[in-house]
Structure formats: C-alpha cells, structure tokens
Amino acid sequence: MKVLKFGGTSVGSAERIRNVARLISADKGNIVVLSAMSGTTNTLVEISDYLCKKNIDGAREVLNQLEAKYRDVVRALYSSEEYVAQADGELARCFSRIRDIAHRAFGADEEREILAQGELMSTTLMYLYLQEQGKNVAWLPALEFMRTDANGEPDTHYIREHLLPPVAAQPDADLYITQGFICRNAEGKIDNLKRGGSDYSASLIGAAIGADEIQIWTDIDGMHNNDPRFVEGTAPVSELHFEEAAELAYFGAKILHPTCVLPAKVNNIPVRLLNTMQPEAPGTVIYNCSTSRTIKAVAAKDGITAIKIKSGRMLLAYGFLRKVFEIFEAYRTPIDMIVTSEVGVSVTIDDERNLHSIIDELKKFSTVTVDRDMVIICVVGDLEWHNRGFESRALDALADIPVRMISYGGSNYNISFLVQAADKVAALQSLQTHLF
Ligand code: ADP
Ligand code: ASP
Ligand code: MG
C-alpha cells in the first residue's frame, strides 16, 4: 500500500482534479491525501482575519467570492446533474458551517475550524468525482484519526489505532481518500498540522500503516539542486538520504515540509517527490541511500536574526554557554545556527517574538549585537569531514559575498552560511555556478 499526497496546485481546478483522478486510478488500494485547492487556505485565513477584527461584511464579501469559485468548479467537474446537485449540497454545508462560526465570539478555535473546511471541500469534490467515474472509493475522515497530544505533537499511537480499523473494514476499495493538514488536538478540538502540513499528514499516515512508499505529488519534477524560484538552470536531484532531505526542507526547500521526513525515516519508508503535470518524470526518491561524495543541493531560509553574545570573561570560563542557552529555552525560542569563539558565541533564530526579552536577559552578563534580515544558505550533500575540498568549493563560491557566520561539522550532511537578505540571490546563483 502506498500513500499519495497531492498539493494545492495539483487539485487547483476542475481540470487538475480530473488529472489527479486519472493518476490515482492507475493503481488499486492506495491512500490518497489531498490539500485544499490552491489559494483556499490563504482565503480562509483572510476571512478569519476579518472576523478577528469584527469586520463581518469584509469576511462575507471574501466568503461569497470563494463560494462562487467553488460553484464554477462543480459545474466544470461533473458531467451529470445528479453529481452537481450532490456536490453543491456538500459544499453548501461547509460554507454554512463557516457562516455559523462567523457569528460566534471569534478566537483561535474558530479560526482552526474555518481553515479545516479547505481540505474537507477538496476531498469531497474528488470523492464525488471518483464515484461518478464508477470507482469504489473509501472515505477516511482525518478528524477521526489524525490527532495531536498535549504538546502539539502527533499522537502516533492514537493515529494507528483509529486509522487501521476503517482501512481494514473496506478491503475492496479501489482507493482511500483523506484530508491532509487537519486534525484534532488533545482536547478533541479541530486543529491543524501548521501551514504546508499536508506533507506531514501523508508521512504520519504512511508510518501508521507501514506503507511501501510515500509519494508527494506537486508542481515540479522533484527536489531541485537549488531554489527554482530564484535561480536559473536548476535541475532535479534523483536521490537524497533522509538526513539530506531533512536539512534541505528545514533550510527552505519549500517542496517538502520539514516535519515530513522524520516519520518516514524512523519507519524506513521511501519518500518519492513527483510532478502531477509531468507524471513520467522520475522525480526524487528519499531513502537510506549511501551518499556518494557529492554536493547534492542548496537551499535558503529567510527571516533570520543573528545574535552575537560576547563575554569579557569567557576565557577559561565554564557555564557561559549554559547560561546563554537557558535564556533561549526559557523563552521557547529554537536556535538554528551556532558558532563559537574564545570571546563569545553567535546564534541565529527565526522566531523574533521574544527577542527583546532575550536580549534584556543576555545583557545582564554579556555584550549583545543583533543583525536582522539575514538568510541561512545551506549546502547539502556528502560533507563528511574526511572528504577533502567540499568546504573550500562552497567557500570559493561565496568569495564576493559578505558572510556573517559559517557552520560546519554539526552533521555529515551540511555546511551553512549566514548572509544578508540582499545577497541571497547572488549567493544562490554563485553556488549554482560553482558547485553544479
Ligand atoms: P504543494 O502545494 O504541492 O505542497 P509547494 O508550493 O508547497 O507545493 O512546493 C512546491 C514548490 O516548492 C515548487 O513550485 C517550487 O517553487 C518550490 N521549491 C523551493 N525550493 C525547491 C527545490 N529545491 N526543489 C523543488 N521545488 C522547490
Ligand atoms: N492547505 C494547507 C496550507 O495551505 C496545507 C497544505 O497545503 O499542505 O497550508
Ligand atoms: Mg507544500
């Protein structure tokens, strides 16, 4: 059994839904995970924002436009009046749910319930379309098995216990269909796995059922060796180790949600990245492959703040780093990159919410300098320290770019550079020219 996840662009119109239906009908017995149609989650966030600001008219206007768009999709998708009527009825239920929620006192719970409607609508459209095509489709409601615990982490035991029985109960299904992104939290309330989280859903489902493979279908032919949004001439990478994929996803390769790799890695399930518009392209396979003395890819993570923490008394001092890290821990702020010297330490964070408090605490025992608007450029591949020359090739590529921090040796798979946001594209382009 495989898990096939399709992102928002892949199901973004009636034509695309038909295309995905063709792809998933080629094989029997797989679980299909869908995102909301492209743009829908953003629109639902916008509606929630109006409601949060108590602008009911603003929310209503955007909601009406969204509803009209879905009506058009329904008319373009189905060939029989019977299915048009059924889809209209199901979607009307989702829209009236949103309108009901709009009249409640609006808070985070209400927003999460509104956001959930995107995936519920896309899967409903696909489910009915497959039925119209004569398929035996099994409906697996994510809100009945996908669950997070009190720490907001997936409750893998609960997921298995509640996913396996409905799958086993429908052994003759041509395929199973479920929603990405949405879940319930420890209190049983509707929640989600954070933006882009459908990849995570697919991976958690794959782990729960012990899938043979997890396929992430999107709008590009696999993980490219550099960010195609900023660099010309990028090319797909045919295979990546789990660790390499995790580094790339965490450091900005948007094709894969960073959380998606771990469940697949732990259960040793290959993840294949494929292109819905070009299904015959080989894409990228992520597994426990042996890396082969090559640099595989480059990614960039935006919105980084660097903090330099200098102590006059670090010489032979112990306990300094502990004091520094305790402050970040107290403010629940993860550190991405870290470098040390005799006189101090520089770290980077991407969550600035508690920056002022953190700086206030640090200043009690050190001198602090902050650089905002920075970018981490991450070079990923077989960077085991005995391999000669790889670090120098990456450094050479950045010869003309001011580099604020360099981190190497934390894993066998990555070397990271911190540069100003203004230099990001030049850095990516130069690495492309020098490394590939
Ligand atoms: P989906 O909606 O299917 O989840 P995403 O937009 O999340 O798709 O991810 C696909 C996009 O990721 C691509 O269109 C591409 O622009 C972007 N992307 C960023 N870095 C990379 C990379 N290294 N390789 C491939 N795609 C990348
Ligand atoms: N629909 C959600 C989002 O736009 C989840 C996803 O697409 O992965 O973030
Ligand atoms: Mg995505």
Short mmCIF file of C-alpha atoms and ligand atoms in Angstrom, two decimals:
data_model
loop_
_atom_site.label_atom_id
_atom_site.label_comp_id
_atom_site.label_asym_id
_atom_site.label_seq_id
_atom_site.Cartn_x
_atom_site.Cartn_y
_atom_site.Cartn_z
CA MET A 1 0.00 0.00 0.00
CA LYS A 2 1.25 3.48 -0.89
CA VAL A 3 0.30 6.93 0.35
CA LEU A 4 -0.10 9.55 -2.40
CA LYS A 5 -0.33 13.20 -1.38
CA PHE A 6 -1.38 15.92 -3.82
CA GLY A 7 -0.74 19.59 -3.03
CA GLY A 8 -2.96 22.59 -3.65
CA THR A 9 -1.84 23.34 -7.21
CA SER A 10 -2.34 19.70 -8.19
CA VAL A 11 -6.04 19.95 -7.31
CA GLY A 12 -6.38 23.68 -8.11
CA SER A 13 -9.04 23.45 -10.86
CA ALA A 14 -11.63 21.05 -12.29
CA GLU A 15 -9.16 20.02 -14.98
CA ARG A 16 -6.42 19.34 -12.42
CA ILE A 17 -8.81 17.32 -10.25
CA ARG A 18 -9.65 15.16 -13.28
CA ASN A 19 -5.94 14.75 -13.99
CA VAL A 20 -5.24 13.61 -10.40
CA ALA A 21 -8.24 11.27 -10.56
CA ARG A 22 -6.65 9.62 -13.61
CA LEU A 23 -3.29 9.26 -11.85
CA ILE A 24 -4.70 7.74 -8.67
CA SER A 25 -6.97 5.36 -10.55
CA ALA A 26 -3.99 3.68 -12.22
CA ASP A 27 -3.26 1.56 -9.15
CA LYS A 28 -5.53 -0.13 -6.60
CA GLY A 29 -5.68 0.09 -2.81
CA ASN A 30 -3.65 3.23 -2.07
CA ILE A 31 -4.42 6.04 0.38
CA VAL A 32 -4.76 9.45 -1.26
CA VAL A 33 -4.19 12.59 0.84
CA LEU A 34 -5.31 15.93 -0.55
CA SER A 35 -4.54 19.54 0.34
CA ALA A 36 -7.09 22.29 -0.12
CA MET A 37 -7.38 23.72 -3.65
CA SER A 38 -4.62 26.30 -4.16
CA GLY A 39 -5.44 29.69 -2.68
CA THR A 40 -8.24 28.35 -0.47
CA THR A 41 -6.34 28.17 2.82
CA ASN A 42 -5.00 31.70 2.27
CA THR A 43 -8.55 32.91 1.59
CA LEU A 44 -9.83 31.18 4.74
CA VAL A 45 -7.02 32.86 6.71
CA GLU A 46 -8.13 36.20 5.23
CA ILE A 47 -11.76 35.55 6.20
CA SER A 48 -10.65 34.67 9.73
CA ASP A 49 -8.62 37.84 9.89
CA TYR A 50 -11.72 39.94 9.04
CA LEU A 51 -13.71 38.05 11.66
CA CYS A 52 -10.99 38.56 14.24
CA LYS A 53 -11.23 42.30 13.53
CA LYS A 54 -15.03 42.02 13.81
CA ASN A 55 -15.47 43.10 10.18
CA ILE A 56 -18.34 40.75 9.30
CA ASP A 57 -19.03 42.50 5.97
CA GLY A 58 -15.41 42.12 4.87
CA ALA A 59 -15.49 38.42 5.76
CA ARG A 60 -18.82 37.90 3.97
CA GLU A 61 -17.56 39.51 0.76
CA VAL A 62 -14.47 37.28 0.56
CA LEU A 63 -16.51 34.21 1.52
CA ASN A 64 -19.10 34.90 -1.21
CA GLN A 65 -16.33 35.14 -3.80
CA LEU A 66 -14.86 31.85 -2.61
CA GLU A 67 -18.25 30.17 -2.76
CA ALA A 68 -18.81 31.41 -6.33
CA LYS A 69 -15.42 29.97 -7.34
CA TYR A 70 -16.36 26.56 -5.93
CA ARG A 71 -19.73 26.63 -7.70
CA ASP A 72 -17.88 27.15 -11.00
CA VAL A 73 -15.55 24.23 -10.23
CA VAL A 74 -18.54 21.97 -9.51
CA ARG A 75 -20.15 22.88 -12.85
CA ALA A 76 -16.91 22.24 -14.73
CA LEU A 77 -16.11 18.99 -12.93
CA TYR A 78 -19.13 16.70 -13.07
CA SER A 79 -20.97 15.50 -16.13
CA SER A 80 -24.30 14.58 -14.51
CA GLU A 81 -26.83 16.89 -12.83
CA GLU A 82 -27.13 14.37 -10.02
CA TYR A 83 -23.49 14.83 -9.00
CA VAL A 84 -23.62 18.61 -9.48
CA ALA A 85 -26.53 18.71 -7.06
CA GLN A 86 -24.82 16.41 -4.58
CA ALA A 87 -21.55 18.41 -4.66
CA ASP A 88 -23.47 21.69 -4.34
CA GLY A 89 -25.22 20.31 -1.29
CA GLU A 90 -21.99 19.14 0.38
CA LEU A 91 -20.19 22.41 -0.30
CA ALA A 92 -23.18 24.43 0.91
CA ARG A 93 -22.82 22.57 4.22
CA CYS A 94 -19.15 23.65 4.50
CA PHE A 95 -19.99 27.27 3.66
CA SER A 96 -22.89 27.42 6.09
CA ARG A 97 -20.56 25.95 8.75
CA ILE A 98 -18.20 28.89 8.14
CA ARG A 99 -21.13 31.34 8.36
CA ASP A 100 -22.26 29.78 11.65
CA ILE A 101 -18.76 30.05 13.09
CA ALA A 102 -18.61 33.69 11.96
CA HIS A 103 -21.40 34.50 14.37
CA ARG A 104 -19.60 33.05 17.39
CA ALA A 105 -17.16 35.01 19.56
CA PHE A 106 -14.11 34.66 17.33
CA GLY A 107 -10.85 33.13 18.57
CA ALA A 108 -8.13 30.62 17.64
CA ASP A 109 -10.51 27.62 17.85
CA GLU A 110 -12.93 29.27 15.43
CA GLU A 111 -10.12 30.08 13.00
CA ARG A 112 -8.89 26.46 13.02
CA GLU A 113 -12.38 25.19 12.30
CA ILE A 114 -12.69 27.58 9.37
CA LEU A 115 -9.27 26.56 7.97
CA ALA A 116 -10.31 22.89 8.10
CA GLN A 117 -13.05 23.48 5.53
CA GLY A 118 -10.48 23.81 2.69
CA GLU A 119 -9.31 20.18 2.85
CA LEU A 120 -12.85 18.96 3.57
CA MET A 121 -14.06 20.64 0.36
CA SER A 122 -11.24 19.44 -1.93
CA THR A 123 -11.60 15.84 -0.76
CA THR A 124 -15.39 15.98 -1.11
CA LEU A 125 -15.04 17.16 -4.72
CA MET A 126 -12.57 14.37 -5.51
CA TYR A 127 -14.58 11.70 -3.67
CA LEU A 128 -17.73 12.51 -5.63
CA TYR A 129 -15.85 12.77 -8.91
CA LEU A 130 -14.32 9.31 -8.43
CA GLN A 131 -17.75 7.95 -7.55
CA GLU A 132 -19.17 9.46 -10.71
CA GLN A 133 -16.39 7.64 -12.56
CA GLY A 134 -17.63 4.38 -11.06
CA LYS A 135 -14.81 3.90 -8.55
CA ASN A 136 -15.27 2.19 -5.22
CA VAL A 137 -13.82 4.95 -3.01
CA ALA A 138 -13.43 4.65 0.76
CA TRP A 139 -13.76 7.89 2.73
CA LEU A 140 -11.35 8.21 5.69
CA PRO A 141 -12.21 11.34 7.71
CA ALA A 142 -8.93 12.76 9.05
CA LEU A 143 -10.75 14.33 12.00
CA GLU A 144 -11.50 10.81 13.24
CA PHE A 145 -7.89 9.52 13.27
CA MET A 146 -5.36 12.37 12.98
CA ARG A 147 -4.61 13.64 16.46
CA THR A 148 -2.02 15.69 18.35
CA ASP A 149 -1.13 15.27 22.02
CA ALA A 150 -0.90 17.84 24.82
CA ASN A 151 2.50 19.02 23.47
CA GLY A 152 1.06 19.55 20.00
CA GLU A 153 3.00 16.52 18.68
CA PRO A 154 1.27 13.80 16.63
CA ASP A 155 -0.20 11.08 18.82
CA THR A 156 1.15 8.20 16.73
CA HIS A 157 -0.49 5.52 18.87
CA TYR A 158 -3.94 7.14 18.54
CA ILE A 159 -3.43 7.62 14.79
CA ARG A 160 -2.65 3.92 14.24
CA GLU A 161 -5.49 2.75 16.48
CA HIS A 162 -8.03 4.89 14.64
CA LEU A 163 -6.74 4.58 11.09
CA LEU A 164 -6.11 0.84 10.71
CA PRO A 165 -9.68 -0.35 11.53
CA PRO A 166 -11.51 1.75 8.90
CA VAL A 167 -8.90 0.77 6.30
CA ALA A 168 -9.24 -2.92 7.19
CA ALA A 169 -13.04 -2.63 7.16
CA GLN A 170 -13.03 -1.64 3.48
CA PRO A 171 -10.63 -4.15 1.88
CA ASP A 172 -12.21 -3.98 -1.57
CA ALA A 173 -11.84 -0.24 -2.02
CA ASP A 174 -10.20 0.88 -5.25
CA LEU A 175 -8.68 3.68 -3.20
CA TYR A 176 -8.99 5.50 0.12
CA ILE A 177 -9.27 9.26 0.32
CA THR A 178 -8.49 11.57 3.24
CA GLN A 179 -7.67 15.15 4.16
CA GLY A 180 -4.15 16.46 4.70
CA PHE A 181 -3.35 19.22 7.21
CA ILE A 182 -6.36 18.84 9.52
CA CYS A 183 -6.50 17.00 12.83
CA ARG A 184 -7.93 17.16 16.33
CA ASN A 185 -5.85 18.23 19.31
CA ALA A 186 -5.59 16.65 22.76
CA GLU A 187 -8.82 18.40 23.79
CA GLY A 188 -10.62 16.89 20.79
CA LYS A 189 -10.98 20.28 19.11
CA ILE A 190 -10.39 20.80 15.39
CA ASP A 191 -6.78 21.81 14.77
CA ASN A 192 -4.14 21.54 12.06
CA LEU A 193 -0.54 20.49 11.47
CA LYS A 194 0.54 24.06 10.53
CA ARG A 195 0.76 25.62 7.08
CA GLY A 196 2.05 23.20 4.45
CA GLY A 197 1.27 20.36 6.86
CA SER A 198 -0.39 18.02 4.36
CA ASP A 199 3.05 16.54 3.65
CA TYR A 200 3.24 15.73 7.36
CA SER A 201 -0.21 14.09 7.24
CA ALA A 202 0.95 11.86 4.38
CA SER A 203 4.08 10.85 6.23
CA LEU A 204 2.23 10.14 9.50
CA ILE A 205 -0.34 8.05 7.63
CA GLY A 206 2.44 6.19 5.79
CA ALA A 207 4.14 5.44 9.10
CA ALA A 208 0.87 4.32 10.73
CA ILE A 209 0.01 1.81 8.01
CA GLY A 210 3.60 0.76 7.27
CA ALA A 211 3.31 1.97 3.66
CA ASP A 212 5.63 0.71 0.94
CA GLU A 213 6.17 4.27 -0.23
CA ILE A 214 5.01 7.83 0.42
CA GLN A 215 4.57 9.90 -2.72
CA ILE A 216 4.42 13.70 -2.57
CA TRP A 217 2.92 14.91 -5.85
CA THR A 218 3.39 18.61 -6.61
CA ASP A 219 4.01 21.10 -9.41
CA ILE A 220 7.69 20.39 -10.04
CA ASP A 221 9.67 17.28 -11.03
CA GLY A 222 11.31 16.58 -7.66
CA MET A 223 13.77 18.30 -5.34
CA HIS A 224 15.93 20.62 -7.44
CA ASN A 225 19.57 21.27 -6.65
CA ASN A 226 18.77 24.93 -5.91
CA ASP A 227 15.69 27.09 -5.34
CA PRO A 228 13.97 27.35 -8.76
CA ARG A 229 12.12 30.47 -7.62
CA PHE A 230 15.40 32.43 -7.53
CA VAL A 231 17.97 30.56 -9.59
CA GLU A 232 18.05 29.75 -13.28
CA GLY A 233 19.16 26.38 -14.58
CA THR A 234 18.32 24.25 -11.54
CA ALA A 235 17.93 20.50 -12.06
CA PRO A 236 16.17 17.69 -10.16
CA VAL A 237 18.23 15.54 -7.80
CA SER A 238 17.49 11.85 -8.39
CA GLU A 239 18.12 10.60 -4.84
CA LEU A 240 18.64 12.01 -1.37
CA HIS A 241 19.37 10.49 2.00
CA PHE A 242 16.68 11.16 4.65
CA GLU A 243 19.13 13.42 6.50
CA GLU A 244 19.90 15.44 3.38
CA ALA A 245 16.20 15.88 2.62
CA ALA A 246 15.54 16.94 6.23
CA GLU A 247 18.28 19.59 6.08
CA LEU A 248 17.01 20.93 2.74
CA ALA A 249 13.38 21.02 3.88
CA TYR A 250 14.26 22.71 7.17
CA PHE A 251 16.50 25.25 5.46
CA GLY A 252 13.95 26.43 2.93
CA ALA A 253 13.32 23.91 0.11
CA LYS A 254 9.57 24.54 0.07
CA ILE A 255 8.74 21.40 -1.92
CA LEU A 256 8.85 19.35 1.28
CA HIS A 257 7.52 20.32 4.71
CA PRO A 258 10.37 19.90 7.23
CA THR A 259 8.32 17.71 9.59
CA CYS A 260 7.52 15.23 6.81
CA VAL A 261 10.89 13.46 6.82
CA LEU A 262 11.04 12.09 10.38
CA PRO A 263 8.12 9.61 10.38
CA ALA A 264 9.31 8.23 7.03
CA LYS A 265 12.91 7.99 8.23
CA VAL A 266 12.04 6.30 11.53
CA ASN A 267 9.97 3.69 9.69
CA ASN A 268 12.40 3.47 6.76
CA ILE A 269 9.72 4.27 4.16
CA PRO A 270 10.97 5.82 0.91
CA VAL A 271 9.51 9.22 0.03
CA ARG A 272 9.17 10.00 -3.68
CA LEU A 273 8.67 13.56 -4.94
CA LEU A 274 6.74 13.60 -8.21
CA ASN A 275 5.24 16.08 -10.64
CA THR A 276 1.49 15.96 -11.31
CA MET A 277 1.92 17.87 -14.59
CA GLN A 278 4.70 15.52 -15.74
CA PRO A 279 3.97 12.14 -14.14
CA GLU A 280 6.50 10.24 -16.24
CA ALA A 281 9.45 12.29 -14.84
CA PRO A 282 11.49 10.21 -12.35
CA GLY A 283 11.42 12.89 -9.62
CA THR A 284 13.40 12.43 -6.42
CA VAL A 285 13.48 9.44 -4.11
CA ILE A 286 14.42 9.98 -0.48
CA TYR A 287 15.62 6.90 1.40
CA ASN A 288 18.52 5.47 3.33
CA CYS A 289 20.81 5.70 0.31
CA SER A 290 24.54 5.84 0.68
CA THR A 291 25.64 9.34 -0.23
CA SER A 292 28.30 9.41 -2.85
CA ARG A 293 30.90 12.11 -2.22
CA THR A 294 28.86 14.75 -3.97
CA ILE A 295 27.21 18.03 -3.12
CA LYS A 296 23.52 17.50 -3.80
CA ALA A 297 21.66 20.78 -3.37
CA VAL A 298 21.46 24.27 -1.92
CA ALA A 299 18.56 25.91 -0.07
CA ALA A 300 17.92 29.24 1.66
CA LYS A 301 15.94 30.09 4.76
CA ASP A 302 14.70 33.68 5.08
CA GLY A 303 13.76 35.82 8.04
CA ILE A 304 16.76 35.02 10.21
CA THR A 305 18.11 37.16 13.07
CA ALA A 306 21.70 36.76 14.25
CA ILE A 307 22.66 37.50 17.86
CA LYS A 308 26.30 37.89 18.87
CA ILE A 309 26.83 37.39 22.59
CA LYS A 310 30.25 38.43 23.84
CA SER A 311 31.53 37.82 27.32
CA GLY A 312 34.58 39.61 28.64
CA ARG A 313 35.21 36.60 30.87
CA MET A 314 34.73 33.61 28.56
CA LEU A 315 38.45 32.79 28.74
CA LEU A 316 38.58 29.50 30.67
CA ALA A 317 35.00 30.10 31.84
CA TYR A 318 32.60 27.20 32.04
CA GLY A 319 28.86 27.65 32.41
CA PHE A 320 28.72 30.60 29.98
CA LEU A 321 27.08 28.63 27.16
CA ARG A 322 24.64 27.03 29.60
CA LYS A 323 23.56 30.49 30.82
CA VAL A 324 23.05 31.62 27.23
CA PHE A 325 21.06 28.54 26.18
CA GLU A 326 18.89 28.60 29.30
CA ILE A 327 17.59 32.01 28.25
CA PHE A 328 16.55 30.75 24.81
CA GLU A 329 14.97 27.72 26.45
CA ALA A 330 13.04 29.86 28.94
CA TYR A 331 11.58 31.86 26.04
CA ARG A 332 10.92 28.68 23.99
CA THR A 333 12.96 30.06 21.09
CA PRO A 334 14.81 27.47 18.99
CA ILE A 335 18.32 28.24 17.78
CA ASP A 336 19.11 27.35 14.14
CA MET A 337 22.82 28.03 13.69
CA ILE A 338 25.56 28.46 16.24
CA VAL A 339 29.26 29.36 16.10
CA THR A 340 31.67 29.99 18.94
CA SER A 341 34.98 31.77 19.54
CA GLU A 342 37.11 32.37 22.57
CA VAL A 343 35.28 35.60 23.42
CA GLY A 344 31.73 34.73 22.60
CA VAL A 345 29.08 32.95 20.64
CA SER A 346 26.81 33.86 17.72
CA VAL A 347 23.44 32.18 17.25
CA THR A 348 20.55 32.62 14.84
CA ILE A 349 16.82 32.44 15.44
CA ASP A 350 13.82 32.64 13.10
CA ASP A 351 11.24 33.42 15.77
CA GLU A 352 11.63 37.03 16.90
CA ARG A 353 8.61 37.14 19.19
CA ASN A 354 10.66 37.14 22.39
CA LEU A 355 13.76 38.85 21.02
CA HIS A 356 13.52 41.89 23.30
CA SER A 357 13.19 39.84 26.48
CA ILE A 358 16.01 37.52 25.37
CA ILE A 359 18.32 40.47 24.72
CA ASP A 360 17.43 42.05 28.09
CA GLU A 361 18.40 38.82 29.86
CA LEU A 362 21.62 38.35 27.85
CA LYS A 363 22.72 41.91 28.53
CA LYS A 364 22.90 41.11 32.25
CA PHE A 365 26.16 39.22 31.65
CA SER A 366 27.34 39.97 28.09
CA THR A 367 27.56 42.45 25.25
CA VAL A 368 24.92 41.80 22.60
CA THR A 369 24.80 42.73 18.90
CA VAL A 370 21.81 41.93 16.71
CA ASP A 371 21.74 41.63 12.87
CA ARG A 372 18.29 41.35 11.31
CA ASP A 373 17.15 40.46 7.76
CA MET A 374 19.61 37.65 7.35
CA VAL A 375 19.37 34.42 5.36
CA ILE A 376 20.84 30.98 6.03
CA ILE A 377 22.27 29.42 2.89
CA CYS A 378 22.57 25.70 3.37
CA VAL A 379 24.74 23.47 1.17
CA VAL A 380 23.75 19.81 1.46
CA GLY A 381 25.48 16.62 0.41
CA ASP A 382 28.10 14.13 1.47
CA LEU A 383 30.09 16.57 3.64
CA GLU A 384 31.70 14.02 5.93
CA TRP A 385 34.85 15.68 7.30
CA HIS A 386 37.34 13.25 5.75
CA ASN A 387 36.17 14.23 2.28
CA ARG A 388 38.58 16.84 1.05
CA GLY A 389 37.76 20.02 -0.82
CA PHE A 390 33.98 20.33 -0.48
CA GLU A 391 34.06 23.13 2.11
CA SER A 392 36.57 25.11 0.09
CA ARG A 393 34.46 24.83 -3.07
CA ALA A 394 31.45 26.24 -1.25
CA LEU A 395 33.58 28.98 0.31
CA ASP A 396 35.12 29.87 -3.05
CA ALA A 397 31.64 30.35 -4.49
CA LEU A 398 30.93 32.98 -1.84
CA ALA A 399 34.23 34.83 -2.27
CA ASP A 400 32.47 38.08 -3.29
CA ILE A 401 29.71 37.94 -0.69
CA PRO A 402 29.97 39.19 2.91
CA VAL A 403 29.43 36.16 5.17
CA ARG A 404 28.33 36.77 8.76
CA MET A 405 28.57 33.17 10.09
CA ILE A 406 29.76 29.75 8.87
CA SER A 407 28.72 26.45 10.45
CA TYR A 408 30.25 23.09 9.54
CA GLY A 409 30.66 19.77 11.31
CA GLY A 410 27.30 19.66 13.09
CA SER A 411 26.29 16.81 10.80
CA ASN A 412 27.87 14.91 7.92
CA TYR A 413 25.45 16.48 5.52
CA ASN A 414 25.59 20.24 5.67
CA ILE A 415 27.57 23.45 5.68
CA SER A 416 25.65 26.66 6.37
CA PHE A 417 26.43 30.29 5.70
CA LEU A 418 24.65 33.34 7.08
CA VAL A 419 24.43 36.25 4.65
CA GLN A 420 22.36 39.43 4.33
CA ALA A 421 18.96 39.05 2.67
CA ALA A 422 20.10 41.45 -0.03
CA ASP A 423 22.85 38.99 -1.05
CA LYS A 424 20.67 35.86 -1.07
CA VAL A 425 20.02 35.52 -4.80
CA ALA A 426 23.64 36.32 -5.72
CA ALA A 427 24.85 33.72 -3.20
CA LEU A 428 22.46 31.03 -4.51
CA GLN A 429 23.35 31.80 -8.12
CA SER A 430 27.09 31.74 -7.46
CA LEU A 431 26.83 28.41 -5.62
CA GLN A 432 24.86 27.04 -8.58
CA THR A 433 27.62 28.05 -10.99
CA HIS A 434 30.48 26.79 -8.81
CA LEU A 435 29.01 23.56 -7.45
CA PHE A 436 26.91 22.02 -10.22
P1 ADP B 1 2.28 21.92 -2.82
O1 ADP B 1 1.22 22.97 -2.88
O2 ADP B 1 2.11 20.83 -3.82
O3 ADP B 1 2.52 21.41 -1.43
P2 ADP B 1 4.56 23.68 -2.59
O4 ADP B 1 4.31 25.04 -3.18
O5 ADP B 1 4.50 23.55 -1.12
O6 ADP B 1 3.62 22.63 -3.32
O7 ADP B 1 6.01 23.15 -3.07
C1 ADP B 1 6.37 23.16 -4.43
C2 ADP B 1 7.20 24.40 -4.76
O8 ADP B 1 8.42 24.39 -3.99
C3 ADP B 1 7.69 24.46 -6.16
O9 ADP B 1 6.73 25.04 -7.01
C4 ADP B 1 8.97 25.31 -6.07
O10 ADP B 1 8.76 26.63 -6.47
C5 ADP B 1 9.29 25.32 -4.58
N1 ADP B 1 10.66 24.95 -4.29
C6 ADP B 1 11.51 25.63 -3.46
N2 ADP B 1 12.70 25.05 -3.40
C7 ADP B 1 12.64 23.94 -4.19
C8 ADP B 1 13.59 22.94 -4.55
N3 ADP B 1 14.82 22.91 -4.07
N4 ADP B 1 13.18 21.99 -5.42
C9 ADP B 1 11.92 21.98 -5.92
N5 ADP B 1 10.99 22.91 -5.60
C10 ADP B 1 11.34 23.89 -4.76
N1 ASP B 2 -3.82 23.70 2.84
C1 ASP B 2 -2.76 23.84 3.82
C2 ASP B 2 -1.91 25.06 3.50
O1 ASP B 2 -2.16 25.72 2.51
C3 ASP B 2 -1.94 22.62 3.98
C4 ASP B 2 -1.11 22.21 2.76
O2 ASP B 2 -1.38 22.65 1.65
O3 ASP B 2 -0.19 21.43 2.95
O4 ASP B 2 -1.04 25.37 4.26
MG MG B 3 3.67 22.11 0.19
#
